[in-house]
Short mmCIF file of C-alpha atoms and ligand atoms in Angstrom, two decimals:
data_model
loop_
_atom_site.label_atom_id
_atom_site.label_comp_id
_atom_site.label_asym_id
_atom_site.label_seq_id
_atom_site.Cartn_x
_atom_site.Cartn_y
_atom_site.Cartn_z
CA UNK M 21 9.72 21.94 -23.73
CA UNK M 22 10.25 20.98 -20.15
CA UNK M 23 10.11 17.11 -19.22
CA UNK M 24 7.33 15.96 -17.94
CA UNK M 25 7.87 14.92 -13.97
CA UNK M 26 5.56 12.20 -12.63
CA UNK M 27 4.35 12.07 -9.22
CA UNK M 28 6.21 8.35 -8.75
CA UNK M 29 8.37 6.37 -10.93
CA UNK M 30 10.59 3.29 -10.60
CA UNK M 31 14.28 3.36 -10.64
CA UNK M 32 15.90 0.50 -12.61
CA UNK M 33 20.15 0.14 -13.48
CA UNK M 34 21.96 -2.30 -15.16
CA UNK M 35 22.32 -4.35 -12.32
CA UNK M 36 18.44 -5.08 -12.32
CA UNK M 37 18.54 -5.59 -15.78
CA UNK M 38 21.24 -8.15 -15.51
CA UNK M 39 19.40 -9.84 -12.55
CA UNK M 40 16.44 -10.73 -14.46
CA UNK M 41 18.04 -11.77 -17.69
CA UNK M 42 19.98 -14.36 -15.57
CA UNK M 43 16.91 -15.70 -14.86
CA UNK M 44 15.33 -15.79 -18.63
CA UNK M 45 18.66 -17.87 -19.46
CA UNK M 46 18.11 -20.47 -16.21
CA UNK M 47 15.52 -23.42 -15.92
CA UNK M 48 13.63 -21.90 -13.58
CA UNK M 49 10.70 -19.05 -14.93
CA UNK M 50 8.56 -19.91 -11.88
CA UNK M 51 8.53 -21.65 -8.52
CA UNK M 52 12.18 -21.56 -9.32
CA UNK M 53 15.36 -20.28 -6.72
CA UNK M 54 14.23 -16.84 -6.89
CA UNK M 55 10.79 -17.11 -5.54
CA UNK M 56 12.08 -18.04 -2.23
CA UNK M 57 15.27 -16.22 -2.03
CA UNK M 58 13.00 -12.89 -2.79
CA UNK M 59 10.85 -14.28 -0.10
CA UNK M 60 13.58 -14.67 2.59
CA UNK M 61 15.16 -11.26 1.43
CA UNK M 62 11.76 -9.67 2.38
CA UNK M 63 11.28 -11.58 5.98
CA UNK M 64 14.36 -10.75 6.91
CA UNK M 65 13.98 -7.32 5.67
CA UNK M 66 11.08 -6.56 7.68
CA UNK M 67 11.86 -8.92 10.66
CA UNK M 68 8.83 -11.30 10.48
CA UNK M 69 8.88 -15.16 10.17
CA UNK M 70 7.37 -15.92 7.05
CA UNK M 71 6.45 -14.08 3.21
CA UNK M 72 4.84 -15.18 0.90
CA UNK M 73 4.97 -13.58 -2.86
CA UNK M 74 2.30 -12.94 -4.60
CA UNK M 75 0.84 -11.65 -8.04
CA UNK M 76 0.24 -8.07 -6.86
CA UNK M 77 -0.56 -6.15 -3.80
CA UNK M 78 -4.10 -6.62 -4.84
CA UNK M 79 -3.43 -10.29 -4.72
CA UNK M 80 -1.95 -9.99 -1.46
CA UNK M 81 -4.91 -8.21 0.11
CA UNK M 82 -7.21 -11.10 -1.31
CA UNK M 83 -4.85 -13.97 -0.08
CA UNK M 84 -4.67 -12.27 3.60
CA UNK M 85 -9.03 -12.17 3.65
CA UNK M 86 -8.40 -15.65 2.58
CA UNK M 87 -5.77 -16.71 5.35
CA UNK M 88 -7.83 -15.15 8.26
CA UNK M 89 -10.93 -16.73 6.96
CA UNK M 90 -13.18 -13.97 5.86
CA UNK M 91 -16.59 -15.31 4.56
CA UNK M 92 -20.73 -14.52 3.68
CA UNK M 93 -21.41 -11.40 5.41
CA UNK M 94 -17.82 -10.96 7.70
CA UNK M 95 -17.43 -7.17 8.67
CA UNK M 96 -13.97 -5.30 7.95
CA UNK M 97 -13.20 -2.30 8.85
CA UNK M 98 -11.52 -0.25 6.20
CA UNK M 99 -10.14 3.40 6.03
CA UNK M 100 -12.34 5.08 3.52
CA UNK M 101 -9.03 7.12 2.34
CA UNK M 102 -7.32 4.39 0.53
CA UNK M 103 -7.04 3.07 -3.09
CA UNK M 104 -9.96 0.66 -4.26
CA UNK M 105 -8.25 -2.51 -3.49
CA UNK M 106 -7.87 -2.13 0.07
CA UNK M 107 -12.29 -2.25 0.48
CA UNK M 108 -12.83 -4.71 -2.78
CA UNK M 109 -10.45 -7.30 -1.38
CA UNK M 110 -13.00 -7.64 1.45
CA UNK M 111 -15.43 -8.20 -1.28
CA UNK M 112 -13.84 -10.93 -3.11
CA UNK M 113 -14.16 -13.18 -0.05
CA UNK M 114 -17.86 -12.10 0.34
CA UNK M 115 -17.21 -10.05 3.11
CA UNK M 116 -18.34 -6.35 3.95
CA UNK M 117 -16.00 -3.62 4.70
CA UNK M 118 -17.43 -1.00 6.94
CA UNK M 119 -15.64 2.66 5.83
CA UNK M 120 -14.31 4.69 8.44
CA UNK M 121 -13.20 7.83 8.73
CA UNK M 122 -9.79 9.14 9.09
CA UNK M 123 -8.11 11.97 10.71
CA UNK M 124 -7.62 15.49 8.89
CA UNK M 125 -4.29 16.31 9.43
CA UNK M 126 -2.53 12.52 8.72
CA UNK M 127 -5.37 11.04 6.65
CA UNK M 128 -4.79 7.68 8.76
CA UNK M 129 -7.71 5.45 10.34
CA UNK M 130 -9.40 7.48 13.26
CA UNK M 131 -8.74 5.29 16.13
CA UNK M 132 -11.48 7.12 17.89
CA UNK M 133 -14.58 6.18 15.61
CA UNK M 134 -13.25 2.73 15.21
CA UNK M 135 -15.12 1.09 18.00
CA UNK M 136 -18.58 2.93 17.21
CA UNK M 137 -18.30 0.63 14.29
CA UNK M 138 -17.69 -3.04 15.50
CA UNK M 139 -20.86 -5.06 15.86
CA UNK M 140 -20.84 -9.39 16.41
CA UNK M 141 -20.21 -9.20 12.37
CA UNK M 142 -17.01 -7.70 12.87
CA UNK M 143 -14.19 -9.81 12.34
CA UNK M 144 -10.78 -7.67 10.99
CA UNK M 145 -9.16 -4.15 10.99
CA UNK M 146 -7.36 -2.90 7.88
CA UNK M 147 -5.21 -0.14 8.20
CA UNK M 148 -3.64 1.90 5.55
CA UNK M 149 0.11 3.28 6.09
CA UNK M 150 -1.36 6.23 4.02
CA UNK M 151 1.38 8.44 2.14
CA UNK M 152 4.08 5.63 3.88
CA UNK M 153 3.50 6.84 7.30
CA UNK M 154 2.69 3.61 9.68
CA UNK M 155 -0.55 3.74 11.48
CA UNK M 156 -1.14 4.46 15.16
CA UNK M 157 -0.60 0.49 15.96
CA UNK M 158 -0.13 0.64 19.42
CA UNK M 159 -4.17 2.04 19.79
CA UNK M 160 -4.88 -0.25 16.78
CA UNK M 161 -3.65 -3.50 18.59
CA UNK M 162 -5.46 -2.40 21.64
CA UNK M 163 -8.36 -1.83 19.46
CA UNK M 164 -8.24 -5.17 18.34
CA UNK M 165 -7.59 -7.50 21.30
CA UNK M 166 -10.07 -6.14 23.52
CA UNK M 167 -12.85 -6.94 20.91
CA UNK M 168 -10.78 -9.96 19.29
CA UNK M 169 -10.08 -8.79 16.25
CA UNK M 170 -7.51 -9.19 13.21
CA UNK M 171 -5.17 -6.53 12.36
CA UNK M 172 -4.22 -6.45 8.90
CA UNK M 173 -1.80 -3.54 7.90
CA UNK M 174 -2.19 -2.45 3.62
CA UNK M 175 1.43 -1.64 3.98
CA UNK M 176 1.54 -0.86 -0.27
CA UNK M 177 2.94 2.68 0.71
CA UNK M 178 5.06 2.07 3.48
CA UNK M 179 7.70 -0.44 2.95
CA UNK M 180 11.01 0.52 4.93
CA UNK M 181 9.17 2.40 7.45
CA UNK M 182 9.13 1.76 11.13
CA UNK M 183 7.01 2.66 14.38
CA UNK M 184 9.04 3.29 17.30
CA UNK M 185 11.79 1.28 15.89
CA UNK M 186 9.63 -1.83 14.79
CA UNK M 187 9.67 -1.94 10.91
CA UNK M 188 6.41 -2.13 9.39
CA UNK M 189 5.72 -5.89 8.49
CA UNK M 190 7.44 -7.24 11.53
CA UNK M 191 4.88 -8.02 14.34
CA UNK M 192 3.11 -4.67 14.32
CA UNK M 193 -0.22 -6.57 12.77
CA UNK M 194 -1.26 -9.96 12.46
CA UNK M 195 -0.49 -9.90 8.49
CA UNK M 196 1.15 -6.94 7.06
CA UNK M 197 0.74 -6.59 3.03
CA UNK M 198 3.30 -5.20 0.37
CA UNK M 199 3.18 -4.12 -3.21
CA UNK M 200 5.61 -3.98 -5.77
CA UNK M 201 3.72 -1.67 -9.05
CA UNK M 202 6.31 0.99 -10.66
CA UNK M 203 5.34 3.73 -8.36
CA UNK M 204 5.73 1.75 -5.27
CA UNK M 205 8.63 1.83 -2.99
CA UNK M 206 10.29 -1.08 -4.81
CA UNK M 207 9.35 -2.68 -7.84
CA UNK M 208 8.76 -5.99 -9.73
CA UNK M 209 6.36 -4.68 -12.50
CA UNK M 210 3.47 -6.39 -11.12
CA UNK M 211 4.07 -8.32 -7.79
CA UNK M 212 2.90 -8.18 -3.60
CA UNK M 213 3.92 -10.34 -0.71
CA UNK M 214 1.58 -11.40 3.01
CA UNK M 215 4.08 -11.14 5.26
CA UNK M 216 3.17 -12.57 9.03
CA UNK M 217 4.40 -14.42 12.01
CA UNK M 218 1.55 -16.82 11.79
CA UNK M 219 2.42 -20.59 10.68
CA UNK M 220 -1.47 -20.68 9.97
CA UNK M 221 -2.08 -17.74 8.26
CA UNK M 222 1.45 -18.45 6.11
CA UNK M 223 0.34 -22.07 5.18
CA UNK M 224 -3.21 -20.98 3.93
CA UNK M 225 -1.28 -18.33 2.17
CA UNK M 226 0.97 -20.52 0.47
CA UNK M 227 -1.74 -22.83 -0.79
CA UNK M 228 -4.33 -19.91 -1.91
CA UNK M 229 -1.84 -18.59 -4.19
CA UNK M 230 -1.46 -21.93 -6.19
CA UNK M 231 -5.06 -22.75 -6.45
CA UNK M 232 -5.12 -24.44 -2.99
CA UNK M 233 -4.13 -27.96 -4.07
CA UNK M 234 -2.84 -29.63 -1.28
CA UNK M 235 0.45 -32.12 -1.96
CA UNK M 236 0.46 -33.58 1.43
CA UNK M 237 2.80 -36.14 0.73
CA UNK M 238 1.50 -38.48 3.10
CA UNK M 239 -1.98 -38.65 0.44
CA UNK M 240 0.73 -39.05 -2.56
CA UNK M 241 2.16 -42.05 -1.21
CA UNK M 242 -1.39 -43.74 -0.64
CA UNK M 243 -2.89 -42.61 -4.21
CA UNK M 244 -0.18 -42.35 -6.18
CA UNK M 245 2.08 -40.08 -7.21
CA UNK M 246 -0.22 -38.23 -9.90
CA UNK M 247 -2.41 -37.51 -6.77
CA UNK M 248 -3.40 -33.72 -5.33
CA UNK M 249 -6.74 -32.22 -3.96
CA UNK M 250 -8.07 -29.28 -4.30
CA UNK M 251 -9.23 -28.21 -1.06
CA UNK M 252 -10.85 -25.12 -1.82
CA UNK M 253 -11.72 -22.12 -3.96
CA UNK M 254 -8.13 -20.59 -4.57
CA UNK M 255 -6.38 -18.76 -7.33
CA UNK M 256 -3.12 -18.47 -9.37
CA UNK M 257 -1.69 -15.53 -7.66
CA UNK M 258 1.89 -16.68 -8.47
CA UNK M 259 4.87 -14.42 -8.67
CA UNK M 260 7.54 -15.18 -11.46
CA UNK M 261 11.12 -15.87 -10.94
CA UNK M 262 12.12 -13.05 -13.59
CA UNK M 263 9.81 -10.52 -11.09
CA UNK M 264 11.80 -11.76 -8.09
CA UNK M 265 15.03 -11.31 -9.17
CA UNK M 266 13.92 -7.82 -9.69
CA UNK M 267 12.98 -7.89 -6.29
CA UNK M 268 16.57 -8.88 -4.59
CA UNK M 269 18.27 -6.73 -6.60
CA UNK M 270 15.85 -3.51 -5.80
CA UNK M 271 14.96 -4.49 -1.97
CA UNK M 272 18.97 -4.21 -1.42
CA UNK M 273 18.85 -0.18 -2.97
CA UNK M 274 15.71 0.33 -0.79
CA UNK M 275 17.60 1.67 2.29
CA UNK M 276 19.17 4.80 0.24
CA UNK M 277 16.01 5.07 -1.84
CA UNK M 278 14.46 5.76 1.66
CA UNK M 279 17.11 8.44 2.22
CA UNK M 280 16.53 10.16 -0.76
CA UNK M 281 13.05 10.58 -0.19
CA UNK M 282 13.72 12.19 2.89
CA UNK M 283 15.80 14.58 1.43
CA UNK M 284 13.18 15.83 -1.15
CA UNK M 285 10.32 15.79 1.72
CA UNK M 286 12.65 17.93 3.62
CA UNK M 287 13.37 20.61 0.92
CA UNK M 288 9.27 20.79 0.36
CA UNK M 289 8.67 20.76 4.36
CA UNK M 290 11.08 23.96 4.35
CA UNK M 291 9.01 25.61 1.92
CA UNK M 292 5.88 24.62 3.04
CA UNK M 293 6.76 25.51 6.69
CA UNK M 294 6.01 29.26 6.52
CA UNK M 295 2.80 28.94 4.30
CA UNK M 296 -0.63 29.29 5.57
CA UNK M 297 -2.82 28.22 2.47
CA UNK M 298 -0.88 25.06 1.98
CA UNK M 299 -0.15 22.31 4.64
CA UNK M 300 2.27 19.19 4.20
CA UNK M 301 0.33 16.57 6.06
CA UNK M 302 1.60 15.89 9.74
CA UNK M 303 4.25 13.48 10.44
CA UNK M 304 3.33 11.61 14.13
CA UNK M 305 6.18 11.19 16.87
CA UNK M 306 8.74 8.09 16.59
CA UNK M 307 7.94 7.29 13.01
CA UNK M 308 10.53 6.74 10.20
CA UNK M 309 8.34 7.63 7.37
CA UNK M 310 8.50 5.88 3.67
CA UNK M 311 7.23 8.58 1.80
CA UNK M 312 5.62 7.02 -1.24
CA UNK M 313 3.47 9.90 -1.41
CA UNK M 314 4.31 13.69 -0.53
CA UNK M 315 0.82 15.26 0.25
CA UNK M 316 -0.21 18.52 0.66
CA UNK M 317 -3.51 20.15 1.79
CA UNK M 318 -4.82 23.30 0.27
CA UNK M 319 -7.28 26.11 2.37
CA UNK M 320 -9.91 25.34 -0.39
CA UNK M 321 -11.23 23.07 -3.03
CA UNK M 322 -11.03 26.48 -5.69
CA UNK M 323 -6.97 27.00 -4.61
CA UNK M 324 -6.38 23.19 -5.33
CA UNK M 325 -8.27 22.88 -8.59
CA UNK M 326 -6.30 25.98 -9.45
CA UNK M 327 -2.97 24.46 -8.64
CA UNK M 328 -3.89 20.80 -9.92
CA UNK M 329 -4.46 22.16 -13.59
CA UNK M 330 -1.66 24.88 -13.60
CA UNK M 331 0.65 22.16 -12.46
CA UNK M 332 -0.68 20.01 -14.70
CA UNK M 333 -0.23 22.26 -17.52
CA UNK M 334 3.53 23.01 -16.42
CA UNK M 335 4.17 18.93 -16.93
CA UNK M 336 4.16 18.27 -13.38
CA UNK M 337 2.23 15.12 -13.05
CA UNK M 338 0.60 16.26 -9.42
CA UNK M 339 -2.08 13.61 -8.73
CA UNK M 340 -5.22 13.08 -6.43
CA UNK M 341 -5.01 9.76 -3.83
CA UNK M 342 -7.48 9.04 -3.51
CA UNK M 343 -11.35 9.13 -3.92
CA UNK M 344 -12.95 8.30 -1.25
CA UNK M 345 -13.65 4.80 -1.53
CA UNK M 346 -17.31 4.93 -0.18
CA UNK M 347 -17.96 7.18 -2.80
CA UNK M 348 -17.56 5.39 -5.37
CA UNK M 349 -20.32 3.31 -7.57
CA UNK M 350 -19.82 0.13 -7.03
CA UNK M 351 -19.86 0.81 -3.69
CA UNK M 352 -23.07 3.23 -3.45
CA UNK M 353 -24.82 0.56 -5.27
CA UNK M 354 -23.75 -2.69 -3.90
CA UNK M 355 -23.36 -1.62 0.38
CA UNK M 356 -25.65 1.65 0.03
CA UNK M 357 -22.69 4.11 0.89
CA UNK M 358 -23.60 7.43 0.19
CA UNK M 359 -21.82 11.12 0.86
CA UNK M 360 -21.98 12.00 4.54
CA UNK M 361 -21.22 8.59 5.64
CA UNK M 362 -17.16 9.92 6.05
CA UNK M 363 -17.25 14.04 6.32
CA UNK M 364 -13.76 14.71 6.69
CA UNK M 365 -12.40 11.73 4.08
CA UNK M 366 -15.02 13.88 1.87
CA UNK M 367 -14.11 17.03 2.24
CA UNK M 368 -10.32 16.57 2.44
CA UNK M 369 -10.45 15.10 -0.80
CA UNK M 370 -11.17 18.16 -2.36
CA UNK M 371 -8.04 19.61 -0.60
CA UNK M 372 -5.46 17.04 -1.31
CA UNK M 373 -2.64 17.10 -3.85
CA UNK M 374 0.11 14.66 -4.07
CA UNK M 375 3.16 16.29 -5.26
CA UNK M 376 6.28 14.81 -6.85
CA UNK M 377 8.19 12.36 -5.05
CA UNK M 378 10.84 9.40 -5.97
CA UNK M 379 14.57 8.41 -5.38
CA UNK M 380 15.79 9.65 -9.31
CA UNK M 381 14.33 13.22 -8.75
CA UNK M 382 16.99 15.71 -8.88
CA UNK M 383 16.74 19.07 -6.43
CA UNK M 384 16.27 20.94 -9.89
CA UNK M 385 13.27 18.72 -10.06
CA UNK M 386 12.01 19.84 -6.53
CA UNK M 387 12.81 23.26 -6.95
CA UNK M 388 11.03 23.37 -10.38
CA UNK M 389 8.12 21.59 -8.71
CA UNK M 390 8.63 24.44 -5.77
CA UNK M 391 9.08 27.43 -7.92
CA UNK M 392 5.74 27.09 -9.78
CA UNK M 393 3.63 26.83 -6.55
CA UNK M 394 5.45 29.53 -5.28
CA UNK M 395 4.15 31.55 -8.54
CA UNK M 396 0.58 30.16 -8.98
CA UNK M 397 0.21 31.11 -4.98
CA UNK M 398 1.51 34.99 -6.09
CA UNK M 399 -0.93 34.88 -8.65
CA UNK M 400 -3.91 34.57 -5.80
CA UNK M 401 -3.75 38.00 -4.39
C1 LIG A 28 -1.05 0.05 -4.78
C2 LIG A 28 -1.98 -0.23 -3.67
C3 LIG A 28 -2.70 -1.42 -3.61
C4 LIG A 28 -2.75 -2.42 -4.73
O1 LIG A 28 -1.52 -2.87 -5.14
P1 LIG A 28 -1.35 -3.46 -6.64
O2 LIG A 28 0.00 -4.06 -6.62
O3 LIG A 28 -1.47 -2.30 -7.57
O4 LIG A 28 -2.43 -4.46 -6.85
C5 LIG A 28 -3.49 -1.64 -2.48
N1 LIG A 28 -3.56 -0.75 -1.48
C6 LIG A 28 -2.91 0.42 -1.53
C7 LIG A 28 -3.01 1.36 -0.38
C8 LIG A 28 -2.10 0.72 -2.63
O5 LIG A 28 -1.47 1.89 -2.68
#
C-alpha cells in the first residue's frame, strides 16, 4: 500500500533530539536559560524588540487581547476565514469579534468592508496571514490609525514571511502572534510567542502568562521577601525549557524549510497554471510567502467533494481550512451569526482544498499528489 501523505507535518533530526535531552539532564525544566534564549532567537528573527513565549498560539492570541486591554463588550474585527482561535480569543477577554469577509481569490481580510464595520465599540483589527501569505498591511495600518485602532497580526501560518521586505512580526502590526503545533512552520509540540515593539504591551504580556503576580522588588523589600500580588485575572500560559530548545534548534532550519516550500508550490503552480477548473490561490506583489498551506480552489462544490474523497481514498491527507468561523455553533448561538452574514467566506468554503505541503516531501510526493488530480480531473468529461 502507498504511504499515507499528510497535508503538514513536522520535521525533527537528531540534532533536535539532542537539544531537548540536554535540557531534561540540566536544572532548568522551566523559566530556565532556554526560555529566553528561544525568546531572543525569535526577536531577532523577526526584527522586533521584544517576545514573549507562550503555551500555544492559542495562548498567544489570549495574552495579546489581554495586553491591549480588551474587556465587557470590546469589538474586534476578525476574518471569518480563519481557524476557531483567532474569533474565541476575543471571547475569552469578554470581548466581541465582528466577522468579516475576505477576498475570493487570496482568502485574506477585505480591506474594503472593514470600515462598514467599526462602530465606538470597536477597539482592534485581527488579521490572518491566511495560507502564510502576509496581509495587505499597508491598507490595514491606514485602516487602523485613522479610526485608532489596534492591529494585531494571527501570524500562526506565516512565520518567515515578509511584506515588501519587512518580515512579518517586525513592526508591520502592533503585536504580531506565532504558533509552534506540528504542522506549523516550526515546531515545539505545543508552544506560541506575542511578539511586539511595545514595552507596554510586552510587560502585560510577561505577567499574564505567569498568572499576573507582580514581583516588583521595590514591594519585596517592604513586605518581605515571601511577598507577591496578584494584580489581576491571568493564567499559566508558560512555555517549557525542553519546548524551547526545540525551538532554537528548529527556528535556525527555518530559512531552508522556507525554500523548500517554495519549491513544491512551484512544481503545483506549473501544473495548476494551464487548468481552468482548478485555481492555486493568488499570490499579491512584493510578498515572500510562507506557505504553511498550499490551497487550491475548485469551479464547484460537486468537483471538490469529488476530489476531497478520491484523494482521500488514495492516502493523500488533502484537508479543508477552514469553516467559516461565523458558522459555527457556538458562534450562531452565543453572537447570533447566521449564513449570509460572509457570502464569499461561505461559498468559497465549499471550493477550497488544501493540498500537501511541508519541507520532508519529496518531488515523488508532489508528483504523486499531482498525478492523481490530473486523473480524477480526466475522469470528469
Ligand atoms: C494554529 C492556529 C492557531 C492556534 O494555534 P495553536 O498553537 O494550535 O493554539 C490560531 N490561529 C491560526 C490562524 C492558526 O492556524
Amino acid at each position: 500500500m502507498n504511504k499515507y501523505i499528510p497535508y503538514g507535518h513536522q520535521s525533527i533530526d537528531e540534532y533536535d533530539i539532542k537539544a531537548v535531552v540536554d535540557v531534561l539532564k540540566s536544572d532548568w525544566l522551566t523559566t530556565g536559560p532556554s526560555v529566553e534564549n528561544f525568546e531572543k532567537k525569535v526577536s531577532k528573527f523577526c526584527g522586533c524588540k521584544y517576545a514573549v513565549s507562550v503555551s500555544s498560539g492559542t495562548a498567544a492570541l489570549h495574552t495579546a487581547m489581554y495586553a491591549i486591554g480588551i474587556s465587557d463588550g470590546d469589538e474586534v474585527i476578525v476574518p471569518s476565514i480563519t481557524f476557531a482561535a483567532s474569533a474565541n480569543s476575543v471571547v475569552f477577554q469578554g470581548g466581541i469579534p465582528i466577522f468579516c469577509d475576505v477576498e475570493e481569490d487570496t482568502l485574506l481580510i477585505d480591506c474594503d468592508l472593514i470600515e462598514n464595520l467599526i462602530t465606538n465599540k470597536t477597539r482592534a483589527i485581527i488579521a490572518v496571514d491566511y495560507a502564510g501569505q502576509p496581509c495587505d498591511y499597508d491598507r490595514l495600518r491606514e485602516i487602523a490609525s485613522k479610526h485608532n485602532l489596534i492591529l494585531i497580526a494571527d501570524a500562526c501560518h506565516s512565520l518567515g514571511a515578509s511584506y515588501y521586505g519587512k518580515r512579518v512580526g517586525s513592526n508591520l502590526a502592533d503585536i504580531t502572534v506565532f504558533s509552534f503545533h506540528p504542522v506549523k512552520n516550526i515546531t515545539t509540540g505545543e508552544g506560541g510567542m506575542v511578539v511586539t515593539n511595545s514595552k507596554e504591551y510586552y510587560e502585560r504580556s510577561v505577567v499574564f502568562r505567569n498568572h499576573c503576580v507582580d514581583v516588583d522588588y521595590k514591594q519585596r523589600m517592604k513586605k518581605g521577601d515571601w511577598f507577591y500580588d496578584i494584580t489581576d485575572l491571568g493564567y499559566n500560559y508558560r512555555m517549557t525549557d525542553m519546548q524551547c530548545a526545540l525551538g532554537i534548534s528548529q527556528i535556525s532550519k527555518l530559512p531552508n524549510w522556507l525554500l523548500d516550500r517554495h519549491a513544491i508550490a512551484n512544481i503545483y503552480d506549473m501544473y495548476f497554471k494551464d487548468m481552468c477548473l482548478i485555481n492555486p490561490l493568488k499570490v499579491n506583489p512584493g510578498i515572500f510567502h510562507a506557505y504553511h498551506l498550499y490551497v487550491v480552489k475548485f469551479c464547484d462544490q460537486k468537483v471538490r467533494d469529488r476530489m476531497f474523497s478520491y484523494l482521500r481514498n488514495c492516502r493523500i491527507g488533502v484537508n479543508v481550512h477552514y469553516i467559516p468561523v461565523h458558522l459555527h455553533s457556538f458562534y450562531k448561538n452565543r453572537f447570533k451569526t447566521h449564513e449570509g452574514l460572509c457570502s464569499i467566506s461561505e461559498s468559497v468554503y465549499h471550493r477550497i482544498l488544501s493540498l500537501p505541503i511541508f519541507p520532508s516531501m519529496t518531488i515523488c510526493d508532489v508528483n504523486r499528489v499531482i498525478d492523481l488530480i490530473d486523473h480524477n480531473m480526466k475522469t470528469l468529461q
